[in-house]
Coordinates of C-alpha atoms in Angstrom, one line a residue:
M1 CA 167.8 76.7 53.5
K2 CA 166.5 80.3 53.2
I3 CA 164.3 79.2 50.3
M4 CA 162.9 76.4 52.4
N5 CA 162.2 78.8 55.3
K6 CA 160.4 81.2 53.0
L7 CA 158.4 78.4 51.5
F8 CA 157.5 77.2 55.0
A9 CA 156.5 80.7 56.1
A10 CA 154.4 81.1 53.0
L11 CA 152.7 77.8 53.6
L12 CA 151.9 78.9 57.2
C13 CA 150.5 82.2 56.0
L14 CA 148.3 80.4 53.5
L15 CA 147.1 78.0 56.2
A16 CA 146.4 80.9 58.5
C17 CA 144.4 82.7 55.9
A18 CA 142.5 79.6 55.0
A19 CA 141.7 79.1 58.7
C20 CA 140.6 82.7 59.0
R21 CA 138.4 82.3 56.0
D22 CA 137.0 79.1 57.3
S23 CA 136.4 80.7 60.7
K24 CA 134.5 83.6 59.2
E25 CA 132.6 81.3 56.9
N26 CA 131.5 79.2 59.9
Y27 CA 129.8 82.2 61.6
P28 CA 126.2 82.8 60.4
S29 CA 125.5 86.1 58.8
A30 CA 122.8 88.4 59.9
D31 CA 120.6 87.2 57.1
Q32 CA 121.1 83.6 58.2
L33 CA 120.1 84.6 61.8
A34 CA 116.9 86.3 60.7
G35 CA 114.0 85.1 62.8
V36 CA 115.9 84.9 66.0
V37 CA 114.6 87.4 68.5
I38 CA 115.1 88.4 72.1
N39 CA 111.8 87.0 73.5
E40 CA 111.9 87.4 77.3
V41 CA 114.2 89.1 79.9
C42 CA 114.2 88.4 83.6
G43 CA 116.2 90.6 85.9
Y44 CA 117.2 89.7 89.4
Q45 CA 115.3 91.2 92.4
D46 CA 118.2 91.1 94.8
E47 CA 121.8 89.9 95.0
T48 CA 120.7 86.3 95.4
G49 CA 118.5 86.1 92.4
D50 CA 119.3 84.8 89.0
S51 CA 118.7 86.7 85.8
W52 CA 118.3 85.4 82.3
I53 CA 117.6 86.2 78.6
E54 CA 115.4 84.0 76.5
L55 CA 115.9 83.8 72.7
C56 CA 113.3 82.4 70.3
N57 CA 113.6 81.1 66.8
T58 CA 110.5 82.4 65.1
S59 CA 111.5 81.1 61.7
D60 CA 110.5 77.9 60.0
R61 CA 114.1 76.5 59.8
T62 CA 116.8 75.4 62.2
I63 CA 119.4 78.2 62.9
D64 CA 123.0 77.9 64.2
L65 CA 123.6 80.8 66.6
K66 CA 127.4 80.4 66.7
G67 CA 129.2 83.7 67.3
M68 CA 126.0 85.7 68.0
K69 CA 126.7 88.3 70.6
L70 CA 124.6 90.1 73.3
F71 CA 125.5 93.6 74.5
L72 CA 124.2 95.2 77.7
T73 CA 123.7 98.9 78.5
D74 CA 122.5 99.8 81.9
D75 CA 123.4 102.0 84.9
Y76 CA 126.9 100.5 85.0
Y77 CA 127.8 99.4 81.5
Y78 CA 127.7 100.8 78.0
R79 CA 127.5 98.3 75.2
K80 CA 129.3 95.6 77.3
C81 CA 129.4 92.3 75.5
I82 CA 127.9 89.9 78.0
C83 CA 127.6 86.8 75.8
T84 CA 129.1 85.2 72.7
V85 CA 126.9 82.2 71.9
P86 CA 128.8 79.0 71.2
Q87 CA 127.6 76.7 68.5
K88 CA 124.0 76.2 69.3
R89 CA 121.4 74.9 66.9
V90 CA 117.8 76.1 67.7
G91 CA 114.9 74.6 65.8
P92 CA 111.8 76.4 64.6
G93 CA 109.8 77.6 67.6
E94 CA 112.4 76.5 70.0
Y95 CA 114.0 78.6 72.8
L96 CA 117.5 79.2 74.1
V97 CA 117.8 80.5 77.7
L98 CA 121.0 82.2 78.7
T99 CA 121.4 82.5 82.5
A100 CA 123.8 84.5 84.7
H101 CA 124.1 81.7 87.3
G102 CA 124.8 79.2 84.5
G103 CA 127.6 81.3 83.2
D104 CA 126.0 81.9 79.8
I105 CA 126.0 85.7 80.3
D106 CA 128.8 87.4 82.1
T107 CA 126.8 89.6 84.5
G108 CA 123.4 89.7 86.1
I109 CA 120.7 92.1 84.8
S110 CA 119.2 94.4 87.4
A111 CA 115.4 94.4 87.3
A112 CA 115.4 98.0 88.4
A113 CA 117.8 99.2 85.8
S114 CA 116.7 101.1 82.6
L115 CA 118.3 98.4 80.5
E116 CA 119.1 98.0 76.9
L117 CA 120.0 94.7 75.2
F118 CA 121.4 94.5 71.7
M119 CA 121.9 91.2 69.8
T120 CA 124.3 91.1 66.8
S121 CA 125.8 88.6 64.4
A122 CA 129.5 87.8 64.8
D123 CA 130.4 90.7 62.4
G124 CA 128.5 93.2 64.5
T125 CA 125.4 93.6 62.4
E126 CA 122.4 94.2 64.7
I127 CA 119.7 91.5 64.7
D128 CA 117.4 92.5 67.5
R129 CA 117.2 94.8 70.5
F130 CA 115.2 95.3 73.7
V131 CA 115.2 98.9 75.0
R132 CA 113.1 98.9 78.2
D133 CA 112.1 102.6 78.2
A134 CA 111.2 102.6 74.6
D135 CA 109.8 99.1 74.0
L136 CA 107.5 98.5 76.9
S137 CA 104.0 99.0 75.6
R138 CA 103.0 100.8 78.8
P139 CA 105.0 101.8 81.8
A140 CA 105.3 99.0 84.4
A141 CA 107.7 97.7 87.0
H142 CA 109.3 94.3 86.8
A143 CA 107.1 92.0 88.9
A144 CA 108.7 89.9 91.7
D145 CA 107.9 86.6 89.9
G146 CA 107.6 88.1 86.4
S147 CA 109.7 89.3 83.5
F148 CA 109.7 91.5 80.4
S149 CA 108.0 89.4 77.6
R150 CA 106.9 89.7 74.1
L151 CA 103.1 89.1 73.8
P152 CA 102.1 87.3 71.7
D153 CA 105.0 85.0 72.1
G154 CA 107.9 85.6 69.7
K155 CA 106.3 88.3 67.7
G156 CA 104.4 90.8 69.8
G157 CA 105.2 94.0 71.7
W158 CA 106.9 94.1 75.0
F159 CA 105.1 94.0 78.4
A160 CA 106.0 93.6 82.0
T161 CA 104.2 90.3 82.8
T162 CA 103.6 89.0 86.3
T163 CA 104.6 85.4 85.3
A164 CA 108.1 84.4 84.0
T165 CA 108.0 81.6 81.5
Q166 CA 111.6 80.5 81.1
G167 CA 112.1 78.2 78.1
S168 CA 108.4 78.1 77.1
A169 CA 105.8 80.2 75.3
N170 CA 105.3 83.6 76.9
F171 CA 102.1 84.0 78.8
G172 CA 100.9 85.8 81.9
Y173 CA 99.1 88.8 83.3
T174 CA 100.3 92.1 82.2
N175 CA 98.3 93.7 85.0
R176 CA 95.4 92.8 87.2
T177 CA 92.6 95.1 85.9
G178 CA 89.9 94.0 83.5
F179 CA 86.2 94.2 82.4
W180 CA 83.3 92.1 81.3
L181 CA 82.3 92.4 77.6
W182 CA 79.0 91.4 76.1
S183 CA 79.2 90.0 72.6
T184 CA 77.2 92.9 71.2
H185 CA 80.2 95.2 72.0
M186 CA 82.9 92.9 70.7
K187 CA 83.4 94.6 67.4
S188 CA 83.1 98.2 68.7
V189 CA 85.1 98.1 72.0
P190 CA 88.2 100.3 71.6
L191 CA 90.8 97.8 72.7
E192 CA 93.8 100.0 72.1
T193 CA 92.4 102.8 74.1
L194 CA 91.5 100.6 77.0
A195 CA 94.9 98.8 77.0
A196 CA 96.5 102.2 77.2
K197 CA 94.3 103.0 80.2
G198 CA 95.7 99.9 82.0
Y199 CA 93.0 97.2 81.3
G200 CA 94.8 93.9 80.7
H201 CA 91.9 91.4 80.9
V202 CA 88.7 91.1 78.9
I203 CA 86.0 88.6 79.9
L204 CA 84.2 88.1 76.6
H205 CA 80.8 86.4 76.6
E206 CA 80.8 83.1 74.7
Q207 CA 77.7 84.3 72.8
A208 CA 80.2 86.0 70.5
F209 CA 81.0 82.7 68.9
K210 CA 77.3 82.3 68.1
S211 CA 76.7 85.8 66.9
Y212 CA 79.8 86.2 64.7
P213 CA 81.9 83.9 62.4
Q214 CA 84.5 82.1 64.4
A215 CA 87.3 83.7 62.4
E216 CA 86.1 87.2 63.3
V217 CA 86.0 86.4 67.0
L218 CA 89.5 84.8 67.0
A219 CA 90.8 87.8 65.0
R220 CA 89.4 90.2 67.6
I221 CA 91.0 88.1 70.4
A222 CA 94.3 88.2 68.6
E223 CA 94.1 92.0 68.5
A224 CA 93.6 92.1 72.2
E225 CA 96.4 89.7 72.9
A226 CA 98.8 91.8 70.7
L227 CA 98.0 94.7 73.1
G228 CA 99.0 92.5 76.1
M229 CA 95.4 91.7 77.1
T230 CA 94.3 88.3 78.3
V231 CA 90.9 87.3 76.9
H232 CA 88.7 85.1 79.1
I233 CA 85.7 83.3 77.6
W234 CA 82.7 83.9 79.8
L235 CA 80.7 80.7 80.3
Q236 CA 77.3 80.6 82.0
C237 CA 77.3 77.3 83.9
F238 CA 74.1 76.5 85.7
Y239 CA 71.8 79.0 84.1
E240 CA 70.4 78.2 80.7
N241 CA 67.6 79.8 78.6
S242 CA 66.8 82.1 81.6
T243 CA 66.3 79.1 83.9
W244 CA 68.4 77.7 86.7
V245 CA 69.8 74.2 86.1
S246 CA 70.6 72.2 89.2
P247 CA 74.0 70.4 89.3
V248 CA 72.3 67.9 91.6
D249 CA 70.1 65.2 90.3
D250 CA 67.6 65.1 93.2
A251 CA 65.8 62.0 92.0
R252 CA 68.9 59.9 91.9
K253 CA 70.6 61.8 94.8
C254 CA 73.8 62.4 92.9
Y255 CA 75.7 65.1 91.0
D256 CA 74.5 65.6 87.4
Q257 CA 77.5 64.3 85.6
E258 CA 75.9 64.7 82.2
L259 CA 75.5 68.4 82.9
F260 CA 79.1 68.6 84.1
E261 CA 80.3 66.9 80.9
R262 CA 78.3 69.3 78.7
I263 CA 79.8 72.4 80.2
I264 CA 83.3 70.9 80.4
S265 CA 83.2 69.9 76.7
R266 CA 82.2 73.5 75.8
A267 CA 85.2 74.8 77.7
E268 CA 87.6 72.2 76.1
G269 CA 86.4 73.4 72.7
Y270 CA 87.6 76.9 73.5
L271 CA 91.0 75.7 74.6
D272 CA 91.3 73.8 71.4
L273 CA 90.9 77.2 69.6
G274 CA 93.8 78.6 71.6
I275 CA 91.8 80.4 74.3
K276 CA 94.0 81.0 77.4
A277 CA 91.5 81.8 80.1
I278 CA 88.0 80.7 81.0
H279 CA 85.6 82.5 83.3
F280 CA 82.7 80.7 85.0
D281 CA 79.5 82.7 85.7
Y282 CA 76.4 81.3 87.3
I283 CA 78.6 78.7 88.9
R284 CA 76.1 78.4 91.7
F285 CA 72.5 77.7 92.7
G286 CA 69.9 80.5 92.6
G287 CA 69.7 80.6 96.4
T288 CA 68.5 77.1 96.9
A289 CA 71.7 75.1 97.5
H290 CA 70.6 74.0 100.9
K291 CA 67.6 72.3 99.4
H292 CA 69.7 69.9 97.5
N293 CA 71.5 68.2 100.4
F294 CA 71.5 64.4 100.7
P295 CA 74.0 63.6 103.4
E296 CA 73.2 59.9 103.4
A297 CA 74.4 59.8 99.8
G298 CA 77.4 62.1 100.3
V299 CA 75.7 64.8 98.1
T300 CA 75.3 68.5 99.0
G301 CA 74.7 71.7 97.1
E302 CA 78.0 72.9 98.2
G303 CA 79.7 69.7 97.2
A304 CA 78.2 69.9 93.7
I305 CA 79.9 73.3 93.0
T306 CA 83.2 72.1 94.4
E307 CA 83.1 68.9 92.5
F308 CA 82.4 70.7 89.3
C309 CA 85.4 73.0 90.0
R310 CA 87.6 70.0 90.5
Q311 CA 86.5 68.2 87.4
I312 CA 86.7 71.1 85.0
S313 CA 90.1 72.3 86.4
T314 CA 91.5 68.8 86.0
R315 CA 90.3 68.5 82.5
L316 CA 91.3 72.0 81.3
K317 CA 94.7 72.0 82.9
A318 CA 95.5 68.7 81.3
I319 CA 95.1 70.5 78.0
N320 CA 96.9 73.7 79.0
P321 CA 98.5 73.7 82.5
R322 CA 98.7 77.5 82.4
V323 CA 95.0 78.1 81.5
I324 CA 93.6 80.8 83.8
L325 CA 90.3 79.7 85.5
S326 CA 88.2 82.3 87.3
A327 CA 84.7 82.4 88.7
A328 CA 82.2 85.0 89.7
L329 CA 81.0 84.7 93.3
M330 CA 78.1 86.2 95.2
A331 CA 79.5 88.6 97.7
E332 CA 77.8 87.1 100.7
R333 CA 79.4 85.4 103.6
D334 CA 76.8 82.7 103.7
G335 CA 77.2 81.9 100.0
A336 CA 77.9 78.2 100.7
Y337 CA 74.5 77.7 102.3
Y338 CA 72.5 79.5 99.6
Y339 CA 74.6 79.3 96.5
G340 CA 76.9 76.3 97.1
Q341 CA 79.9 78.6 96.8
N342 CA 82.6 77.8 99.4
P343 CA 85.5 80.1 98.4
A344 CA 88.1 78.0 100.1
A345 CA 86.9 74.8 98.4
M346 CA 86.6 76.5 95.0
G347 CA 89.9 78.2 95.4
A348 CA 91.7 74.9 95.6
Y349 CA 90.9 74.4 91.9
L350 CA 90.5 77.9 90.4
D351 CA 93.1 80.6 89.9
I352 CA 90.9 83.7 90.5
L353 CA 87.8 84.2 92.6
I354 CA 85.8 87.3 91.8
P355 CA 83.2 88.3 94.5
M356 CA 80.8 90.7 92.9
V357 CA 81.1 93.5 95.4
Y358 CA 78.2 95.6 94.2
R359 CA 77.7 98.8 96.1
Y360 CA 74.7 100.3 94.4
S361 CA 71.2 98.8 94.9
E362 CA 68.3 99.0 92.5
S363 CA 66.2 100.9 95.1
G364 CA 69.0 103.4 95.5
G365 CA 68.5 103.4 99.3
G366 CA 70.9 100.7 100.2
D367 CA 74.2 101.9 98.6
K368 CA 77.3 100.6 100.4
T369 CA 80.4 102.5 101.5
G370 CA 84.0 102.0 100.6
A371 CA 84.6 100.6 104.0
W372 CA 82.0 97.9 103.4
A373 CA 83.6 97.1 100.0
K374 CA 87.0 96.7 101.7
S375 CA 85.6 94.5 104.5
T376 CA 83.7 92.3 102.1
T377 CA 86.6 91.8 99.8
D378 CA 89.0 91.1 102.6
Y379 CA 86.7 88.3 103.9
F380 CA 87.0 86.5 100.6
V381 CA 90.8 87.0 100.5
T382 CA 91.0 85.4 103.9
N383 CA 88.8 82.5 102.8
A384 CA 89.9 81.9 99.2
G385 CA 92.5 79.2 99.7
K386 CA 95.3 79.4 97.2
A387 CA 93.3 81.5 94.6
E388 CA 93.8 85.2 94.1
V389 CA 90.8 87.4 94.8
W390 CA 90.0 90.2 92.4
A391 CA 87.0 92.4 93.3
G392 CA 84.1 92.7 90.8
T393 CA 82.7 96.2 90.9
Q394 CA 79.7 97.9 89.2
T395 CA 80.2 100.5 86.5
Y396 CA 76.6 101.9 87.0
R397 CA 74.1 102.9 89.7
Y398 CA 70.3 103.1 89.5
T399 CA 68.3 106.2 88.8
S400 CA 64.5 105.8 89.0
G401 CA 65.0 102.0 88.7
N402 CA 67.2 102.3 85.6
A403 CA 70.9 101.5 85.3
A404 CA 72.9 104.7 84.6
G405 CA 76.7 104.5 83.9
L406 CA 79.0 106.0 86.5
P407 CA 81.0 109.1 85.6
Q408 CA 84.8 108.5 85.2
E409 CA 85.6 110.2 88.5
Q410 CA 83.2 108.1 90.6
L411 CA 84.3 104.8 89.0
R412 CA 87.9 105.7 89.5
S413 CA 87.2 106.4 93.2
D414 CA 85.4 103.1 93.5
C415 CA 88.4 101.3 92.1
E416 CA 90.7 103.1 94.4
D417 CA 88.6 101.9 97.4
F418 CA 89.6 98.3 96.5
T419 CA 93.3 99.2 96.6
Q420 CA 92.8 99.7 100.4
S421 CA 91.7 96.0 100.6
E422 CA 93.8 92.9 100.1
A423 CA 92.4 92.3 96.6
A424 CA 94.9 91.4 94.0
G425 CA 93.0 93.2 91.2
V426 CA 89.7 94.4 90.0
F427 CA 87.2 93.7 87.2
L428 CA 84.6 96.2 86.1
F429 CA 81.1 95.0 85.2
R430 CA 80.6 96.0 82.5
Y431 CA 81.8 97.7 79.3
G432 CA 79.0 99.7 77.7
L433 CA 78.0 101.2 81.0
G434 CA 80.0 103.9 82.7
N435 CA 83.0 106.0 81.6
F436 CA 86.1 103.8 82.2
P437 CA 88.9 105.7 84.0
D438 CA 92.7 105.4 83.6
V439 CA 93.8 102.7 86.1
T440 CA 97.5 102.2 85.0
D441 CA 98.7 103.2 88.4
L442 CA 96.4 100.8 90.4
W443 CA 97.2 97.1 89.9
N444 CA 99.7 97.4 87.0

């Protein structure tokens, strides 16, 4: 009997050891988990908000995340294990979102905390980490509707973005300050320096694609995106070869659909290249909109601009629902009459309206005050519909009829004036003129 008991005990021990070996063998090693990264972190804003962590498989193979652990360090915890992932298979380029409300992680993550997240394999080998104070490419608070995200998605540095993208590719504003860039400066512009100064948007003239090989332009755009910058391609709409092109066919008393299609096709081509934002310039008449009204046919100058906005928004957002569409507006309150620009109507289809709130006149005698800039900007904010309004400001003034770049102190002061308005951000026209100041504390 004793022999039988010993044999039975030995058998149980062998089975237990085999189970232990099988259990360990079933957990992926750190090498097998290579390519899985912490991709986005969203903290709660108050006690009612959810918080979540997004993982991304950046490899070219399906990975089983079984046994992978996440540890949290913040104001309350030190290396607290908040999640042990069950058997989850994540394909190449796919995401896994772990939420507090869903019970995937054991505790919420405070957006205000100086947090650290560590991801390990089942045996404790570190795979990836996010340390807020060390990893954010520039200091920034967690936006109300935003997150901490890698840009570019899955492989870039960390930024505080204004848009959370749970379960999909990271994309969003890292701040609301930018500048226009002529193609002639594309290769020389110091992107890293300007990103460090708080500029998160570049409006690059489409001439760049005509002046340089496409691969060079896309590589430069990729450099900007790796710094957390959003690159907008700058399209001139109704102004070609130094001549105004009317979006109304007066002879037939209808909108010029052929012209619309030509511009829309150009924009679609940029989205096909992976461009994430399009900026419309000269999206207006040259002061003659009221001369192209045919009420009996339901055609007006104002209607032409609005209809173009509707069509191009519909087509581009069908390709990329998150594409950012912006437009430059004349900063005049009667812009609908002269230019066909009705901000409320345009704002129904575009994301950002940019009134060009220019304060310095060519004569030098009609320079405007900061109070005027605020009042003008606030008019557009009130009348922009659902679109955000970012003020467009000059980086130069005129001396003896010639444009001279503003010194850093003056340009910084001009930008500060817009912080007193209801503007959501500011764009500077343009790089190559003026000494760009540090604006990290303004709209970031």
